[in-house]
């Protein structure tokens, strides 16, 4: 199993792997943007089945929603496999599956969208309004898939909820559990640092499993800048 975004088709069946960040502009092999996904999907041609494997900590909300819509509108049967982790917007992409299979030991995480922003009070209010509307859209996607009420979904998202494979199936986030062992070695611990409630067993597994490709220095510098920007924003609002 690769750690990169890729698509390939054999005998009218497509295999798509999303094993990295969802981004608005693709710079690294392991990333997936809505544009790169669209272009690769076109190259597949006319396929009747799409098998989508996911191991991702999420990323760009709007690109993720665009990928979700591309899969939902595709005429092929879409089978989603959560190979290790489907977190944040990656869990929304997973909802596009006609079937959603959780590998043994895999997890799904849902939360309210958040962003880094700067500007005056009016600009910040506009950003907050946009986040609320985006959150409402995601609530609708989850609620439609699971049958859980919008109010309950909103509470689940506000709590940054981590679902085991068994919980995801039991609660309607997925359709079945597979005994093939999950892997999380393409989800760097630095990426998980974005979240507030990462279970210790997830962090332990990521550290324990061998990482075939370390983050580049450019990626590490980018993550450090994000952390510094977030710290400055928290200092400004007195959090």
GROMACS .gro file of C-alpha atoms in nm:
model
  239
    1UNK     CA    1   0.000   0.000   0.000
    2UNK     CA    2   0.135   0.339  -0.102
    3UNK     CA    3   0.149   0.656   0.104
    4UNK     CA    4   0.057   0.884  -0.185
    5UNK     CA    5  -0.250   1.002  -0.368
    6UNK     CA    6  -0.298   0.788  -0.676
    7UNK     CA    7  -0.562   0.647  -0.908
    8UNK     CA    8  -0.551   0.349  -1.141
    9UNK     CA    9  -0.810   0.148  -1.330
   10UNK     CA   10  -0.816  -0.220  -1.424
   11UNK     CA   11  -1.105  -0.402  -1.592
   12UNK     CA   12  -1.347  -0.114  -1.538
   13UNK     CA   13  -1.263  -0.099  -1.165
   14UNK     CA   14  -1.079   0.204  -1.028
   15UNK     CA   15  -0.857   0.210  -0.719
   16UNK     CA   16  -0.810   0.550  -0.554
   17UNK     CA   17  -0.576   0.605  -0.259
   18UNK     CA   18  -0.590   0.918  -0.042
   19UNK     CA   19  -0.309   0.876   0.209
   20UNK     CA   20  -0.220   1.233   0.297
   21UNK     CA   21  -0.350   1.586   0.346
   22UNK     CA   22  -0.642   1.736   0.156
   23UNK     CA   23  -0.515   2.070   0.026
   24UNK     CA   24  -0.630   2.365  -0.182
   25UNK     CA   25  -0.308   2.367  -0.383
   26UNK     CA   26  -0.102   2.052  -0.432
   27UNK     CA   27   0.271   2.086  -0.362
   28UNK     CA   28   0.370   1.741  -0.240
   29UNK     CA   29   0.312   1.391  -0.378
   30UNK     CA   30   0.119   1.275  -0.075
   31UNK     CA   31  -0.134   1.560  -0.096
   32UNK     CA   32  -0.473   1.561  -0.269
   33UNK     CA   33  -0.648   1.872  -0.397
   34UNK     CA   34  -0.990   1.899  -0.559
   35UNK     CA   35  -0.818   1.991  -0.885
   36UNK     CA   36  -0.576   1.697  -0.882
   37UNK     CA   37  -0.862   1.464  -0.788
   38UNK     CA   38  -1.081   1.596  -1.070
   39UNK     CA   39  -0.806   1.562  -1.330
   40UNK     CA   40  -0.713   1.210  -1.219
   41UNK     CA   41  -1.079   1.108  -1.212
   42UNK     CA   42  -1.120   1.220  -1.572
   43UNK     CA   43  -0.817   1.016  -1.677
   44UNK     CA   44  -0.976   0.701  -1.536
   45UNK     CA   45  -1.241   0.712  -1.804
   46UNK     CA   46  -1.564   0.514  -1.784
   47UNK     CA   47  -1.548   0.288  -1.479
   48UNK     CA   48  -1.833   0.104  -1.307
   49UNK     CA   49  -1.672   0.067  -0.962
   50UNK     CA   50  -1.451   0.297  -0.757
   51UNK     CA   51  -1.268   0.152  -0.455
   52UNK     CA   52  -1.147   0.443  -0.243
   53UNK     CA   53  -0.892   0.381   0.034
   54UNK     CA   54  -0.848   0.657   0.293
   55UNK     CA   55  -0.581   0.720   0.554
   56UNK     CA   56  -0.585   1.094   0.609
   57UNK     CA   57  -0.593   1.354   0.885
   58UNK     CA   58  -0.804   1.585   0.669
   59UNK     CA   59  -0.717   1.936   0.556
   60UNK     CA   60  -0.892   2.188   0.329
   61UNK     CA   61  -1.266   2.186   0.397
   62UNK     CA   62  -1.379   2.320   0.061
   63UNK     CA   63  -1.155   2.089  -0.140
   64UNK     CA   64  -1.278   1.796   0.067
   65UNK     CA   65  -1.642   1.888   0.006
   66UNK     CA   66  -1.569   1.922  -0.366
   67UNK     CA   67  -1.414   1.572  -0.370
   68UNK     CA   68  -1.717   1.438  -0.180
   69UNK     CA   69  -1.951   1.589  -0.440
   70UNK     CA   70  -1.748   1.451  -0.730
   71UNK     CA   71  -1.776   1.101  -0.586
   72UNK     CA   72  -2.145   1.137  -0.501
   73UNK     CA   73  -2.230   1.250  -0.853
   74UNK     CA   74  -2.021   0.978  -1.023
   75UNK     CA   75  -2.225   0.701  -1.182
   76UNK     CA   76  -1.989   0.431  -1.053
   77UNK     CA   77  -2.052   0.234  -0.735
   78UNK     CA   78  -1.821   0.385  -0.472
   79UNK     CA   79  -1.676   0.156  -0.204
   80UNK     CA   80  -1.484   0.339   0.069
   81UNK     CA   81  -1.225   0.166   0.288
   82UNK     CA   82  -1.093   0.347   0.596
   83UNK     CA   83  -0.747   0.194   0.609
   84UNK     CA   84  -0.631   0.371   0.924
   85UNK     CA   85  -0.779   0.714   0.990
   86UNK     CA   86  -1.048   0.927   0.829
   87UNK     CA   87  -1.032   1.249   1.029
   88UNK     CA   88  -1.187   1.590   0.982
   89UNK     CA   89  -1.274   1.656   0.616
   90UNK     CA   90  -1.144   1.311   0.519
   91UNK     CA   91  -1.440   1.168   0.712
   92UNK     CA   92  -1.672   1.379   0.496
   93UNK     CA   93  -1.515   1.232   0.182
   94UNK     CA   94  -1.578   0.887   0.328
   95UNK     CA   95  -1.951   0.965   0.346
   96UNK     CA   96  -1.964   0.955  -0.037
   97UNK     CA   97  -1.935   0.576  -0.035
   98UNK     CA   98  -2.222   0.349  -0.128
   99UNK     CA   99  -2.044   0.122   0.118
  100UNK     CA  100  -1.804   0.234   0.392
  101UNK     CA  101  -1.577  -0.033   0.538
  102UNK     CA  102  -1.373   0.024   0.853
  103UNK     CA  103  -1.058  -0.186   0.879
  104UNK     CA  104  -0.998  -0.348   1.216
  105UNK     CA  105  -0.845  -0.087   1.446
  106UNK     CA  106  -0.920   0.207   1.217
  107UNK     CA  107  -1.081   0.528   1.342
  108UNK     CA  108  -1.297   0.812   1.222
  109UNK     CA  109  -1.293   1.163   1.368
  110UNK     CA  110  -1.552   1.438   1.321
  111UNK     CA  111  -1.535   1.796   1.443
  112UNK     CA  112  -1.649   2.146   1.359
  113UNK     CA  113  -1.442   2.318   1.089
  114UNK     CA  114  -1.185   2.571   1.204
  115UNK     CA  115  -0.944   2.805   1.034
  116UNK     CA  116  -0.657   3.045   1.093
  117UNK     CA  117  -0.749   3.405   1.017
  118UNK     CA  118  -0.635   3.758   1.072
  119UNK     CA  119  -0.786   4.101   1.018
  120UNK     CA  120  -1.012   4.353   1.184
  121UNK     CA  121  -1.324   4.273   1.384
  122UNK     CA  122  -1.555   4.288   1.082
  123UNK     CA  123  -1.332   4.055   0.882
  124UNK     CA  124  -1.316   3.812   1.172
  125UNK     CA  125  -1.697   3.817   1.202
  126UNK     CA  126  -1.727   3.734   0.833
  127UNK     CA  127  -1.486   3.445   0.880
  128UNK     CA  128  -1.690   3.316   1.173
  129UNK     CA  129  -2.011   3.338   0.966
  130UNK     CA  130  -1.849   3.141   0.687
  131UNK     CA  131  -1.731   2.876   0.932
  132UNK     CA  132  -2.082   2.841   1.073
  133UNK     CA  133  -2.234   2.797   0.727
  134UNK     CA  134  -1.966   2.544   0.636
  135UNK     CA  135  -2.029   2.356   0.959
  136UNK     CA  136  -2.402   2.345   0.878
  137UNK     CA  137  -2.325   2.193   0.537
  138UNK     CA  138  -2.113   1.922   0.696
  139UNK     CA  139  -2.382   1.855   0.957
  140UNK     CA  140  -2.627   1.791   0.672
  141UNK     CA  141  -2.388   1.545   0.504
  142UNK     CA  142  -2.330   1.349   0.825
  143UNK     CA  143  -2.697   1.352   0.921
  144UNK     CA  144  -2.811   1.229   0.581
  145UNK     CA  145  -2.561   0.944   0.592
  146UNK     CA  146  -2.609   0.831   0.951
  147UNK     CA  147  -2.975   0.912   1.015
  148UNK     CA  148  -2.868   1.095   1.333
  149UNK     CA  149  -3.051   1.423   1.398
  150UNK     CA  150  -2.879   1.749   1.303
  151UNK     CA  151  -2.874   1.866   1.665
  152UNK     CA  152  -2.705   1.546   1.781
  153UNK     CA  153  -2.456   1.561   1.494
  154UNK     CA  154  -2.370   1.918   1.589
  155UNK     CA  155  -2.302   1.812   1.948
  156UNK     CA  156  -2.087   1.522   1.828
  157UNK     CA  157  -1.885   1.758   1.609
  158UNK     CA  158  -1.848   2.021   1.882
  159UNK     CA  159  -1.693   1.754   2.105
  160UNK     CA  160  -1.434   1.650   1.842
  161UNK     CA  161  -1.548   1.290   1.855
  162UNK     CA  162  -1.317   0.996   1.776
  163UNK     CA  163  -1.501   0.681   1.670
  164UNK     CA  164  -1.353   0.334   1.677
  165UNK     CA  165  -1.424   0.105   1.383
  166UNK     CA  166  -1.690  -0.074   1.586
  167UNK     CA  167  -1.854   0.251   1.699
  168UNK     CA  168  -1.857   0.389   1.346
  169UNK     CA  169  -2.048   0.084   1.220
  170UNK     CA  170  -2.282   0.066   1.518
  171UNK     CA  171  -2.375   0.434   1.493
  172UNK     CA  172  -2.425   0.441   1.116
  173UNK     CA  173  -2.110   0.625   1.009
  174UNK     CA  174  -1.994   0.313   0.824
  175UNK     CA  175  -2.162   0.005   0.682
  176UNK     CA  176  -1.931  -0.278   0.782
  177UNK     CA  177  -1.624  -0.386   0.974
  178UNK     CA  178  -1.340  -0.574   0.809
  179UNK     CA  179  -1.082  -0.775   1.001
  180UNK     CA  180  -0.792  -0.661   0.783
  181UNK     CA  181  -0.563  -0.473   1.020
  182UNK     CA  182  -0.556  -0.096   0.992
  183UNK     CA  183  -0.241   0.109   0.940
  184UNK     CA  184  -0.178   0.474   1.025
  185UNK     CA  185   0.183   0.517   0.922
  186UNK     CA  186   0.108   0.783   0.660
  187UNK     CA  187  -0.052   1.015   0.916
  188UNK     CA  188   0.240   1.204   1.077
  189UNK     CA  189   0.214   1.283   1.446
  190UNK     CA  190   0.274   1.650   1.361
  191UNK     CA  191  -0.050   1.651   1.159
  192UNK     CA  192  -0.245   1.501   1.448
  193UNK     CA  193  -0.118   1.794   1.656
  194UNK     CA  194  -0.390   2.003   1.494
  195UNK     CA  195  -0.654   1.828   1.700
  196UNK     CA  196  -0.750   1.859   2.067
  197UNK     CA  197  -0.870   1.511   2.169
  198UNK     CA  198  -0.649   1.262   1.987
  199UNK     CA  199  -0.673   0.930   2.175
  200UNK     CA  200  -0.343   0.822   2.328
  201UNK     CA  201  -0.366   0.483   2.156
  202UNK     CA  202  -0.373   0.659   1.818
  203UNK     CA  203  -0.064   0.864   1.898
  204UNK     CA  204   0.110   0.553   2.027
  205UNK     CA  205   0.030   0.359   1.711
  206UNK     CA  206   0.153   0.637   1.483
  207UNK     CA  207   0.480   0.652   1.677
  208UNK     CA  208   0.516   0.274   1.680
  209UNK     CA  209   0.445   0.206   1.314
  210UNK     CA  210   0.729   0.260   1.076
  211UNK     CA  211   0.702   0.576   0.865
  212UNK     CA  212   0.830   0.506   0.512
  213UNK     CA  213   0.866   0.878   0.436
  214UNK     CA  214   0.948   1.151   0.685
  215UNK     CA  215   0.803   1.498   0.652
  216UNK     CA  216   1.019   1.729   0.444
  217UNK     CA  217   1.175   2.033   0.605
  218UNK     CA  218   0.937   2.253   0.405
  219UNK     CA  219   0.639   2.071   0.558
  220UNK     CA  220   0.786   2.098   0.908
  221UNK     CA  221   0.846   2.472   0.858
  222UNK     CA  222   0.486   2.515   0.737
  223UNK     CA  223   0.346   2.334   1.040
  224UNK     CA  224   0.561   2.545   1.272
  225UNK     CA  225   0.434   2.865   1.107
  226UNK     CA  226   0.075   2.745   1.153
  227UNK     CA  227   0.141   2.682   1.522
  228UNK     CA  228   0.295   3.026   1.569
  229UNK     CA  229   0.006   3.197   1.389
  230UNK     CA  230  -0.245   3.008   1.604
  231UNK     CA  231  -0.055   3.109   1.920
  232UNK     CA  232  -0.057   3.476   1.815
  233UNK     CA  233  -0.431   3.465   1.748
  234UNK     CA  234  -0.499   3.304   2.086
  235UNK     CA  235  -0.283   3.568   2.257
  236UNK     CA  236  -0.475   3.847   2.080
  237UNK     CA  237  -0.816   3.723   2.188
  238UNK     CA  238  -0.692   3.637   2.537
  239UNK     CA  239  -0.761   3.263   2.513
   0.00000   0.00000   0.00000
